[in-house]
Every structure is written in C-alpha cells, then in structure tokens.
CSV table of C-alpha atoms and ligand atoms in Angstrom, one decimal:
chain,number,residue,atom,x,y,z
A,1,MET,CA,1.3,7.6,-15.1
A,2,LYS,CA,1.1,3.9,-14.2
A,3,LEU,CA,1.0,2.8,-10.6
A,4,LEU,CA,1.1,-0.5,-8.9
A,5,PHE,CA,-1.0,-0.9,-5.7
A,6,LEU,CA,0.2,-3.7,-3.6
A,7,ASN,CA,-1.6,-5.1,-0.5
A,8,GLY,CA,-0.2,-7.6,1.9
A,9,PRO,CA,-1.6,-10.4,4.1
A,10,ASN,CA,-5.1,-10.4,5.5
A,11,LEU,CA,-6.2,-7.3,3.6
A,12,ASN,CA,-8.4,-9.6,1.6
A,13,MET,CA,-10.3,-10.0,4.8
A,14,LEU,CA,-11.3,-6.4,5.0
A,15,GLY,CA,-14.9,-6.0,6.2
A,16,ILE,CA,-14.7,-9.2,8.2
A,17,ARG,CA,-11.3,-8.6,9.9
A,18,GLU,CA,-11.4,-6.5,13.1
A,19,PRO,CA,-13.9,-4.0,11.8
A,20,GLU,CA,-13.4,-1.7,14.8
A,21,ILE,CA,-9.8,-1.1,13.4
A,22,TYR,CA,-10.1,-1.6,9.7
A,23,GLY,CA,-13.7,-0.6,9.1
A,24,GLN,CA,-16.8,-2.3,7.5
A,25,GLU,CA,-15.8,-2.0,3.9
A,26,THR,CA,-14.5,-5.0,2.0
A,27,TYR,CA,-11.4,-5.6,-0.1
A,28,ARG,CA,-13.6,-5.3,-3.2
A,29,ASP,CA,-14.7,-1.9,-2.0
A,30,LEU,CA,-11.0,-0.9,-1.6
A,31,GLU,CA,-10.3,-2.1,-5.2
A,32,LYS,CA,-13.3,-0.1,-6.5
A,33,TYR,CA,-12.2,3.0,-4.5
A,34,ILE,CA,-8.7,2.8,-6.0
A,35,GLN,CA,-9.9,2.2,-9.5
A,36,ASN,CA,-12.3,5.2,-9.2
A,37,PHE,CA,-9.8,7.8,-8.0
A,38,CYS,CA,-7.2,6.5,-10.6
A,39,VAL,CA,-9.7,7.2,-13.4
A,40,LYS,CA,-10.3,10.7,-12.0
A,41,LEU,CA,-6.6,11.4,-11.7
A,42,GLY,CA,-5.8,10.0,-15.1
A,43,ILE,CA,-3.6,7.2,-13.6
A,44,GLN,CA,-3.4,3.7,-15.0
A,45,CYS,CA,-3.4,1.2,-12.2
A,46,GLU,CA,-3.0,-2.4,-11.3
A,47,ILE,CA,-4.0,-3.7,-7.9
A,48,PHE,CA,-2.5,-6.9,-6.4
A,49,GLN,CA,-3.1,-8.6,-3.0
A,50,SER,CA,-1.2,-11.6,-1.7
A,51,ASN,CA,-0.9,-13.3,1.7
A,52,HIS,CA,2.6,-14.5,0.6
A,53,GLU,CA,5.7,-12.6,1.0
A,54,GLY,CA,7.5,-14.1,-2.0
A,55,ALA,CA,4.5,-13.3,-4.3
A,56,LEU,CA,4.8,-9.6,-3.2
A,57,VAL,CA,8.5,-9.7,-3.9
A,58,ASP,CA,7.8,-11.1,-7.3
A,59,ALA,CA,5.2,-8.4,-8.0
A,60,ILE,CA,7.7,-5.6,-7.0
A,61,GLN,CA,10.4,-7.1,-9.2
A,62,ALA,CA,7.9,-7.4,-12.1
A,63,ALA,CA,7.1,-3.7,-11.8
A,64,TYR,CA,10.6,-2.8,-12.9
A,65,GLY,CA,10.4,-1.1,-16.2
A,66,LYS,CA,6.6,-1.3,-16.3
A,67,PHE,CA,5.3,1.0,-13.6
A,68,ASP,CA,6.2,4.6,-12.6
A,69,GLY,CA,5.6,4.0,-8.9
A,70,ILE,CA,4.4,1.7,-6.2
A,71,VAL,CA,1.8,2.2,-3.5
A,72,ILE,CA,2.3,-0.5,-0.9
A,73,ASN,CA,0.4,-1.6,2.2
A,74,PRO,CA,2.6,-4.5,3.2
A,75,ALA,CA,0.3,-5.2,6.2
A,76,ALA,CA,2.0,-7.4,8.8
A,77,TYR,CA,5.1,-7.8,6.5
A,78,THR,CA,5.7,-4.1,7.2
A,79,HIS,CA,7.1,-5.1,10.5
A,80,THR,CA,9.1,-8.1,9.5
A,81,SER,CA,10.2,-8.1,5.9
A,82,VAL,CA,13.7,-7.2,4.9
A,83,ALA,CA,12.9,-9.0,1.6
A,84,LEU,CA,10.2,-6.5,0.7
A,85,LEU,CA,12.6,-3.6,1.6
A,86,ASP,CA,15.3,-5.1,-0.6
A,87,ALA,CA,12.9,-5.6,-3.5
A,88,LEU,CA,11.8,-2.0,-3.3
A,89,LYS,CA,15.4,-0.9,-3.2
A,90,ALA,CA,16.3,-3.2,-6.1
A,91,VAL,CA,13.7,-1.7,-8.5
A,92,ALA,CA,14.3,1.8,-7.1
A,93,LEU,CA,10.8,2.9,-8.2
A,94,PRO,CA,9.2,5.8,-6.3
A,95,ALA,CA,7.2,4.1,-3.5
A,96,VAL,CA,4.8,5.2,-0.8
A,97,GLU,CA,3.8,3.2,2.3
A,98,VAL,CA,0.1,3.1,3.3
A,99,HIS,CA,-1.6,1.8,6.3
A,100,LEU,CA,-5.4,1.9,6.9
A,101,SER,CA,-4.9,2.2,10.7
A,102,ASP,CA,-2.6,4.7,12.5
A,103,VAL,CA,0.1,2.2,13.3
A,104,SER,CA,2.0,4.8,15.4
A,105,ARG,CA,-0.8,4.5,18.0
A,106,ARG,CA,-0.8,0.8,18.1
A,107,GLU,CA,1.3,-2.0,19.6
A,108,ASP,CA,5.1,-1.7,20.0
A,109,PHE,CA,5.8,-4.4,17.4
A,110,ARG,CA,4.0,-2.2,14.8
A,111,GLN,CA,6.4,0.7,15.4
A,112,ILE,CA,9.1,-0.8,13.2
A,113,SER,CA,8.7,-0.5,9.4
A,114,TYR,CA,11.3,-2.2,7.3
A,115,VAL,CA,9.9,-0.9,4.0
A,116,ARG,CA,9.8,2.7,5.2
A,117,ALA,CA,13.5,3.1,4.3
A,118,ALA,CA,12.6,2.6,0.7
A,119,CYS,CA,9.5,4.7,0.6
A,120,GLN,CA,9.3,8.5,0.0
A,121,ARG,CA,6.2,8.9,2.3
A,122,THR,CA,4.0,7.1,4.7
A,123,TYR,CA,0.3,7.7,5.1
A,124,ALA,CA,-1.2,5.9,8.1
A,125,GLY,CA,-4.6,6.3,9.8
A,126,HIS,CA,-6.5,7.7,6.8
A,127,GLY,CA,-8.3,4.6,5.9
A,128,PHE,CA,-8.9,4.1,2.1
A,129,GLN,CA,-8.1,7.7,1.6
A,130,GLY,CA,-4.4,7.0,2.3
A,131,TYR,CA,-4.1,5.2,-1.1
A,132,ARG,CA,-5.4,8.3,-2.9
A,133,LEU,CA,-3.1,10.6,-0.9
A,134,ALA,CA,-0.2,8.3,-1.9
A,135,ALA,CA,-1.2,8.3,-5.6
A,136,GLU,CA,-1.6,12.1,-5.6
A,137,PHE,CA,1.8,12.5,-4.0
A,138,LEU,CA,3.5,10.3,-6.6
A,139,LEU,CA,1.6,12.2,-9.4
A,140,GLU,CA,2.9,15.5,-8.0
A,141,GLN,CA,6.5,14.1,-7.8
A,142,GLU,CA,6.4,13.0,-11.4
A,143,LYS,CA,5.4,16.4,-12.6
A,144,LYS,CA,8.4,18.0,-10.9
B,1,DQA,C1,-2.0,-2.5,8.4
B,1,DQA,C2,-1.3,-2.3,9.8
B,1,DQA,C3,-0.4,-3.5,10.1
B,1,DQA,O1,0.2,-3.4,11.3
B,1,DQA,C4,-1.3,-4.8,10.1
B,1,DQA,O2,-0.4,-5.9,10.3
B,1,DQA,C5,-2.1,-4.9,8.9
B,1,DQA,C6,-2.7,-3.8,8.3
B,1,DQA,C7,-2.9,-1.3,8.1
B,1,DQA,O3,-3.3,-1.1,7.0
B,1,DQA,O4,-3.3,-0.6,9.1
B,1,DQA,O5,-2.4,-6.0,8.4
B,1,DQA,O6,-1.0,-2.4,7.4
C-alpha cells in the first residue's frame, strides 16, 4: 500500500509554533514518526508539506493513479478551502483527515471542515498518533 501524507500551512513550524497546543516536537520529528510506523506497517509513504493551497491541490491531483490513499492535515485550509475539498473529490482516493489538536474544543471558526466531506474519517486531538491511526484505518479498509 502506498500512502501520501499531506501537511498544510505552518506545520513546518512545529516545535516553535504554540507548543502548548501543538507540542515540543518538530516537523522533522513528525516526518520520522510517520516514516517509522510506515516501515512497521509495510506501507510505502511520501510526505509533503506546503504553506500554499495550490501546491497542496497539485499534490492531491498528482496522487491520482499513484497512491492508494491520502492522509491529510490541511491545517488552517481545513476551515477555508473548497479547492482542497474539490481536489480530494476529483481524485476520489480514500482519504483521512488528521489534526494534532482537538479542533472540536477550539474556536468557533475551527468547527467547520470543508475537506471532511471527502474524508472517510477524522482523527483530531491525538497528536502525532493521529497519523498512524489514519494509516491503520486505510490499511484495514484496503484489506476489506
Ligand atoms: C491543525 C488545526 C487547525 O485548526 C490549525 O489551523 C492548524 C493545525 C491541527 O493539526 O491541530 O494549523 O490542523
């Protein structure tokens, strides 16, 4: 199984950015965490982060025919981006939404997720572990 892990704006600032919400670990730590569990689960992975909405749309489109699923933390674009929703719908790959923090317990403007309509599951508030839960879910789905 081949999964694409996509991370949106400001996630490259992990470790520096609001550590009381997002923790002390860096984006490099997140990449290593994802690579490690993918090896253990026998998943081939690619990880991509961008601060630019269009670059994320391009990455989703490029996944068509190449990946079996997408794990996406769209970060702030979660709450604003019809373009990311449309891209996920366009490629129609199994997708899972991940958030490090529990967005359901945060500000009102974080209660809307556009991408959720194109995702089979959402894991929020599990920190890095949410990415592994998402991958395990997609792996299980593929076996069915
Ligand atoms: C986030 C939650 C979003 O509301 C926020 O804009 C982020 C990160 C999370 O992982 O908890 O940048 O997606």
